[in-house]
Tab-separated table of C-alpha atoms in Angstrom:
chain	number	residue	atom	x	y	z
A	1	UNK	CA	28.648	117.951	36.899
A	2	UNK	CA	25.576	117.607	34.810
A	3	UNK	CA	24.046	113.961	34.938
A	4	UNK	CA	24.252	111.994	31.470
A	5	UNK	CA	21.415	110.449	29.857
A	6	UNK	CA	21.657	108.087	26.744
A	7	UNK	CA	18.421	107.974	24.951
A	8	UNK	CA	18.050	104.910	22.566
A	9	UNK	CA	15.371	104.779	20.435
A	10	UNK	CA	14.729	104.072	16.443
A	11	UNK	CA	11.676	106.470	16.113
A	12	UNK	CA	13.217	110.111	15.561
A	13	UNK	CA	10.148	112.112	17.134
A	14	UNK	CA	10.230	110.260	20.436
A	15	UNK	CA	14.267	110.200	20.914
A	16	UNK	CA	13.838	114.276	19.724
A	17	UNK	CA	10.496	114.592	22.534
A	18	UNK	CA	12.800	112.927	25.165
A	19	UNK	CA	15.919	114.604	24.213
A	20	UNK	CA	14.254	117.973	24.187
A	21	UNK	CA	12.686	117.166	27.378
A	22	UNK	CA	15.759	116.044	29.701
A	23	UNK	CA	17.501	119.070	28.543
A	24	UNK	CA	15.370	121.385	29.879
A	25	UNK	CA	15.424	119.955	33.245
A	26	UNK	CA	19.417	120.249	32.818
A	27	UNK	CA	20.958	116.686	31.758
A	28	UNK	CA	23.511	116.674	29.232
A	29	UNK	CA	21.924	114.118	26.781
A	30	UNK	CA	23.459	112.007	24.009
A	31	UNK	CA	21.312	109.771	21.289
A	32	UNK	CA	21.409	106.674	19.633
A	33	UNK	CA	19.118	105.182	17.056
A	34	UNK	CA	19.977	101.572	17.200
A	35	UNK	CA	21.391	99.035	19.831
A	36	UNK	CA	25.151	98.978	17.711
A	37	UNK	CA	25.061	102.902	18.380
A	38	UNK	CA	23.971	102.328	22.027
A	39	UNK	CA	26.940	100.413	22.911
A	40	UNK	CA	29.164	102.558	21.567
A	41	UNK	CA	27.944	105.938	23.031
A	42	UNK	CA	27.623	104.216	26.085
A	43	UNK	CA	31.336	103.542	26.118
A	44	UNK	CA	32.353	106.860	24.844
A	45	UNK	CA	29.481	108.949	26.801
A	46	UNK	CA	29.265	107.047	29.607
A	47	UNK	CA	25.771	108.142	30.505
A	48	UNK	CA	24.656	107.911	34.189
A	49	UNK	CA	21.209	106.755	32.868
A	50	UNK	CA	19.805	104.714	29.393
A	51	UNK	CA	16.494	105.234	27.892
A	52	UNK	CA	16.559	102.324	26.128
A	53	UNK	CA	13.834	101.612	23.378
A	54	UNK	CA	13.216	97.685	23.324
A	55	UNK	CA	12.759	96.830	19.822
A	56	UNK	CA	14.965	98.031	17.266
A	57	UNK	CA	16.919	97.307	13.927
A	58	UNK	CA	20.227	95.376	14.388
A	59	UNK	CA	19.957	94.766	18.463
A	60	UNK	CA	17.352	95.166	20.872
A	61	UNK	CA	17.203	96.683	23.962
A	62	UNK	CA	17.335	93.403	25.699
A	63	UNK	CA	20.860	92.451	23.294
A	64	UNK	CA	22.021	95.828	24.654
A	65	UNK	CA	21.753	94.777	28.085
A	66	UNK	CA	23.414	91.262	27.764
A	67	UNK	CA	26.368	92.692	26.513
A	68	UNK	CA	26.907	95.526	28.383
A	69	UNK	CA	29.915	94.699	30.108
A	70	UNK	CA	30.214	96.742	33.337
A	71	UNK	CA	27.012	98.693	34.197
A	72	UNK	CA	27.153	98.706	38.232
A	73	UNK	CA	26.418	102.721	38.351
A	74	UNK	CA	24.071	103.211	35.084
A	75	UNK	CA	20.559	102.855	35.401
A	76	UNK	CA	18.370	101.317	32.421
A	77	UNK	CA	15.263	102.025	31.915
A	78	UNK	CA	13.350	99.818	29.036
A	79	UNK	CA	10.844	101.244	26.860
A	80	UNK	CA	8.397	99.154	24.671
A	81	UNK	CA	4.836	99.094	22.675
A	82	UNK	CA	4.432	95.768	24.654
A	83	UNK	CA	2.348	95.945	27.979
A	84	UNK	CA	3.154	91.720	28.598
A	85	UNK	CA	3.833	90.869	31.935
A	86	UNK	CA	6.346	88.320	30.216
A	87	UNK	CA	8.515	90.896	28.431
A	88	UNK	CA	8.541	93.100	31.646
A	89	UNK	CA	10.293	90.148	33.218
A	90	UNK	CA	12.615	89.792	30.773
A	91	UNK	CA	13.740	93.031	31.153
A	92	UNK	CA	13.994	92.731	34.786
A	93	UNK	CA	15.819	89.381	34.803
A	94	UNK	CA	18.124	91.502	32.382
A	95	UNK	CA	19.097	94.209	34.734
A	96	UNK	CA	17.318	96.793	33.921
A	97	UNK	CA	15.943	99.327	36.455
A	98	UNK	CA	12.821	100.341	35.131
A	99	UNK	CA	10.618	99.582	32.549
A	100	UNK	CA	7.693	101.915	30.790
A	101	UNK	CA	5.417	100.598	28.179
A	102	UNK	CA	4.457	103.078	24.847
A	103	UNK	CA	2.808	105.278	24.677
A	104	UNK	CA	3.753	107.305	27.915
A	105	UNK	CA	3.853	110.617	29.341
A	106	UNK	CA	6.727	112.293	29.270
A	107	UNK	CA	6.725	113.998	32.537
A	108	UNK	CA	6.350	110.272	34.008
A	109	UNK	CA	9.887	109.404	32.109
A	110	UNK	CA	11.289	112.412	33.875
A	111	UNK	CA	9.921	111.539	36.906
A	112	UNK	CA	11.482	108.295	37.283
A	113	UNK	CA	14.380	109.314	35.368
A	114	UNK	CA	14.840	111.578	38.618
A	115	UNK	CA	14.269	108.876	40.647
A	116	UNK	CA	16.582	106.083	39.528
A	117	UNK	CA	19.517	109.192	39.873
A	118	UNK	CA	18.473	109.723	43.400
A	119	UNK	CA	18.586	106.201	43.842
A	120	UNK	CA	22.315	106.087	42.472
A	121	UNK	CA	23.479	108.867	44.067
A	122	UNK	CA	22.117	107.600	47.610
A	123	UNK	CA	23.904	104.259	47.149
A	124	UNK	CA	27.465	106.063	46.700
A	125	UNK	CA	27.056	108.822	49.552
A	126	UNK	CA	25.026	107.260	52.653
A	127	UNK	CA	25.669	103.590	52.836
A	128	UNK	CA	28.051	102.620	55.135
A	129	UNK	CA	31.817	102.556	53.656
A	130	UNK	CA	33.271	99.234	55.627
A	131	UNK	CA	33.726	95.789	54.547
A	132	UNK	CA	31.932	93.369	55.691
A	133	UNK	CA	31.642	89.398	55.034
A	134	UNK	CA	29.665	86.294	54.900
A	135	UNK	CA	32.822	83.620	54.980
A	136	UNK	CA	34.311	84.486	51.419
A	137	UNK	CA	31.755	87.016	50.664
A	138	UNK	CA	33.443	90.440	50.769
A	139	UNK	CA	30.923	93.493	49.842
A	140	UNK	CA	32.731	96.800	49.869
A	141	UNK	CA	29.861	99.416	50.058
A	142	UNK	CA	32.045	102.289	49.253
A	143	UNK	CA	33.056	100.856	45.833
A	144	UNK	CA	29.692	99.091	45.514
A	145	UNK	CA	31.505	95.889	44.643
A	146	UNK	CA	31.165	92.331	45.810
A	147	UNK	CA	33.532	89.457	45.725
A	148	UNK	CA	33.205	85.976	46.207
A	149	UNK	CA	36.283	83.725	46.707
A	150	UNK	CA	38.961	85.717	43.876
A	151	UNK	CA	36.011	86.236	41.751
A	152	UNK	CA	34.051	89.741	41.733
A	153	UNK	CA	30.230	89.721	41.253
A	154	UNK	CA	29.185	91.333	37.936
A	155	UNK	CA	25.709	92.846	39.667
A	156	UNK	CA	23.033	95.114	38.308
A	157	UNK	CA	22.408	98.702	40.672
A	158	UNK	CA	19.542	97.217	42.171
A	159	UNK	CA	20.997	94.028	42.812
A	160	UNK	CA	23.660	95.451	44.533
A	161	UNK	CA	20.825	97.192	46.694
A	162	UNK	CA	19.105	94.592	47.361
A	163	UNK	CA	22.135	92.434	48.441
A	164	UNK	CA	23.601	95.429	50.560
A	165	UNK	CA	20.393	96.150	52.335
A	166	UNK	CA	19.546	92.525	53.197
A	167	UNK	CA	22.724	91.506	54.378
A	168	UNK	CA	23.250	95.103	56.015
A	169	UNK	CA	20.744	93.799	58.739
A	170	UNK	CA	20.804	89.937	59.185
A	171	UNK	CA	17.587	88.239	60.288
A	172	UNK	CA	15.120	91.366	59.977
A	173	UNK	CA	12.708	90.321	57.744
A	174	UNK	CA	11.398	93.135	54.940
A	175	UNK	CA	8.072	92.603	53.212
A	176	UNK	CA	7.840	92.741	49.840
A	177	UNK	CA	5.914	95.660	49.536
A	178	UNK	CA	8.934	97.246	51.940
A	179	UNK	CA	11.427	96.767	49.480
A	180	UNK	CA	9.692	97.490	46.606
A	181	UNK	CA	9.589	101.118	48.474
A	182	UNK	CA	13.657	100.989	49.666
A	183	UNK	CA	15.339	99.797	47.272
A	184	UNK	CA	12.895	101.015	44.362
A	185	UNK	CA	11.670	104.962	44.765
A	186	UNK	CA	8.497	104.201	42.294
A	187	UNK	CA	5.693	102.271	42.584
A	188	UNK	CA	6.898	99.854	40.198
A	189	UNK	CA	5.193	98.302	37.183
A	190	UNK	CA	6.118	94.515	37.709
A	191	UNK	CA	4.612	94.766	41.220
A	192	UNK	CA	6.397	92.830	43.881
A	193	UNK	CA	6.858	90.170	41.428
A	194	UNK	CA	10.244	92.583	40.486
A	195	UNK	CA	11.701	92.044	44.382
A	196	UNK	CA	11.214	87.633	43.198
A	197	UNK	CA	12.824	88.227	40.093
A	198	UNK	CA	15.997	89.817	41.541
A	199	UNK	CA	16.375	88.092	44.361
A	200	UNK	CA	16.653	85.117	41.590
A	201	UNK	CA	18.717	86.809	40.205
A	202	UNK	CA	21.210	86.990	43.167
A	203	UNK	CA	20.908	83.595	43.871
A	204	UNK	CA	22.127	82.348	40.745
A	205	UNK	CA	24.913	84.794	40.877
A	206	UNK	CA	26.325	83.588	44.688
A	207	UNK	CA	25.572	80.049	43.967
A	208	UNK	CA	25.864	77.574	46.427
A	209	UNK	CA	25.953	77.460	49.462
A	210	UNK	CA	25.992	81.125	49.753
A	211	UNK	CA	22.513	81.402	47.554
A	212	UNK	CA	21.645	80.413	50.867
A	213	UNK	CA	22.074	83.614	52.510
A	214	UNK	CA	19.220	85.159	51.170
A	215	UNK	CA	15.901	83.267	52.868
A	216	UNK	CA	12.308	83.062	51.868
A	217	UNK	CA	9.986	84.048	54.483
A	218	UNK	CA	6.597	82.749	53.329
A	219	UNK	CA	3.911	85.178	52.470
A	220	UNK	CA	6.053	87.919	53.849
A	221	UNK	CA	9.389	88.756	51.635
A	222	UNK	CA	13.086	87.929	52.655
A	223	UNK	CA	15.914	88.326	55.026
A	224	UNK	CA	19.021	87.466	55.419
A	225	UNK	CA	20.766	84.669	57.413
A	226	UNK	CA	23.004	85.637	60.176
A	227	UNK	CA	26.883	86.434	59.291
A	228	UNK	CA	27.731	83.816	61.689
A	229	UNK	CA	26.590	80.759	59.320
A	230	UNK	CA	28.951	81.653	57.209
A	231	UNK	CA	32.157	82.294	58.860
């Protein structure tokens, strides 16, 4: 099956250059012009990846991501004529996988277009497919799902990475810079300030105590505490 892509944009010539473009490398591509129109083709097209133009008429990009309600296998990648450091953490803190600033080549779009569906597809056919648990934290790798207590997670793709690598090997401490290259195939724009934001992110998501799980190690990057703390 041909991978879906949902381009979003309000400027005609780029969504028609991006369009034209993904379709000749063989992606069966839908469009939208505003964020109203993105939520609904993404619920009827159910595209594996969004192109997703930041500012436009009656939503942004950033609205369309907030109320997206179930997005654990698409990939979002944010375009915008902005090159803040600010708005690129916005985005981030919003979920979204990758972020590009205007203008751009095109070639670089498909490039990490590529990359975020390798990155998918890689999650749902080499992690490992049993359950494990911290206490009441259940992650089931095969469905790329986590549940806390009766509640289930709502996480983004690369949270769900993040979390699954991490807690896949307990005390081994990963460098910034080492994640950054794991979890995320490009070099990525918001430099390792991206691995901060979404391990954030995840904190605020498990709460206490099990925010706990995921440690600081000072001027390094992270790990994870041992399963044993929390059982």
């Amino acid at each position: 099956m041909n991978k879906k892509v949902l381009v979003v944009d309000d400027e005609p010539g780029i969504v028609s250059a991006i369009a034209y473009a993904l379709r000749r490398e063989g992606y069966e591509v839908d469009t939208a012009g505003d964020g109203e129109e993105a939520l609904n083709k993404t619920r009827t097209f159910q595209p594996h990846v969004i192109v997703l133009d930041v500012m436009m008429p009656k939503m942004t990009g950033y609205d369309v991501c907030r109320k997206l309600e179930d997005r654990a296998d698409i990939g979002i990648i944010l375009l915008t004529v902005k090159n803040d450091i600010v708005d690129k953490i916005v985005g981030l803190e919003l979920g979204a996988d990758d972020y590009m600033t205007k203008p751009f080549e095109i070639r670089e779009l498909l490039a990490r277009v590529k990359a975020l569906l390798r990155r998918l597809e890689k999650n749902t056919g080499e992690v490992k497919t049993e359950m494990f648990q911290y206490g009441a934290l259940r992650i089931h790798p095969a469905h790329r799902t986590v549940d806390l207590g009766d509640d289930k997670l709502e996480l983004t793709p690369k949270e769900f990475d993040l979390l699954l690598l991490l807690l896949s090997h307990p005390q081994r401490v990963y460098a910034r810079e080492e994640l950054l290259e794991l979890v995320w195939d490009l070099e990525y724009a918001g430099g390792t300030r991206t691995v901060d934001i979404h391990i954030q992110r995840l904190r605020k998501k498990l709460g206490e105590p099990y925010q706990n799980i995921l440690q600081t190690v000072f001027g390094v990057g992270y790990k994870a505490s041992p399963e044993r703390e929390y059982t």
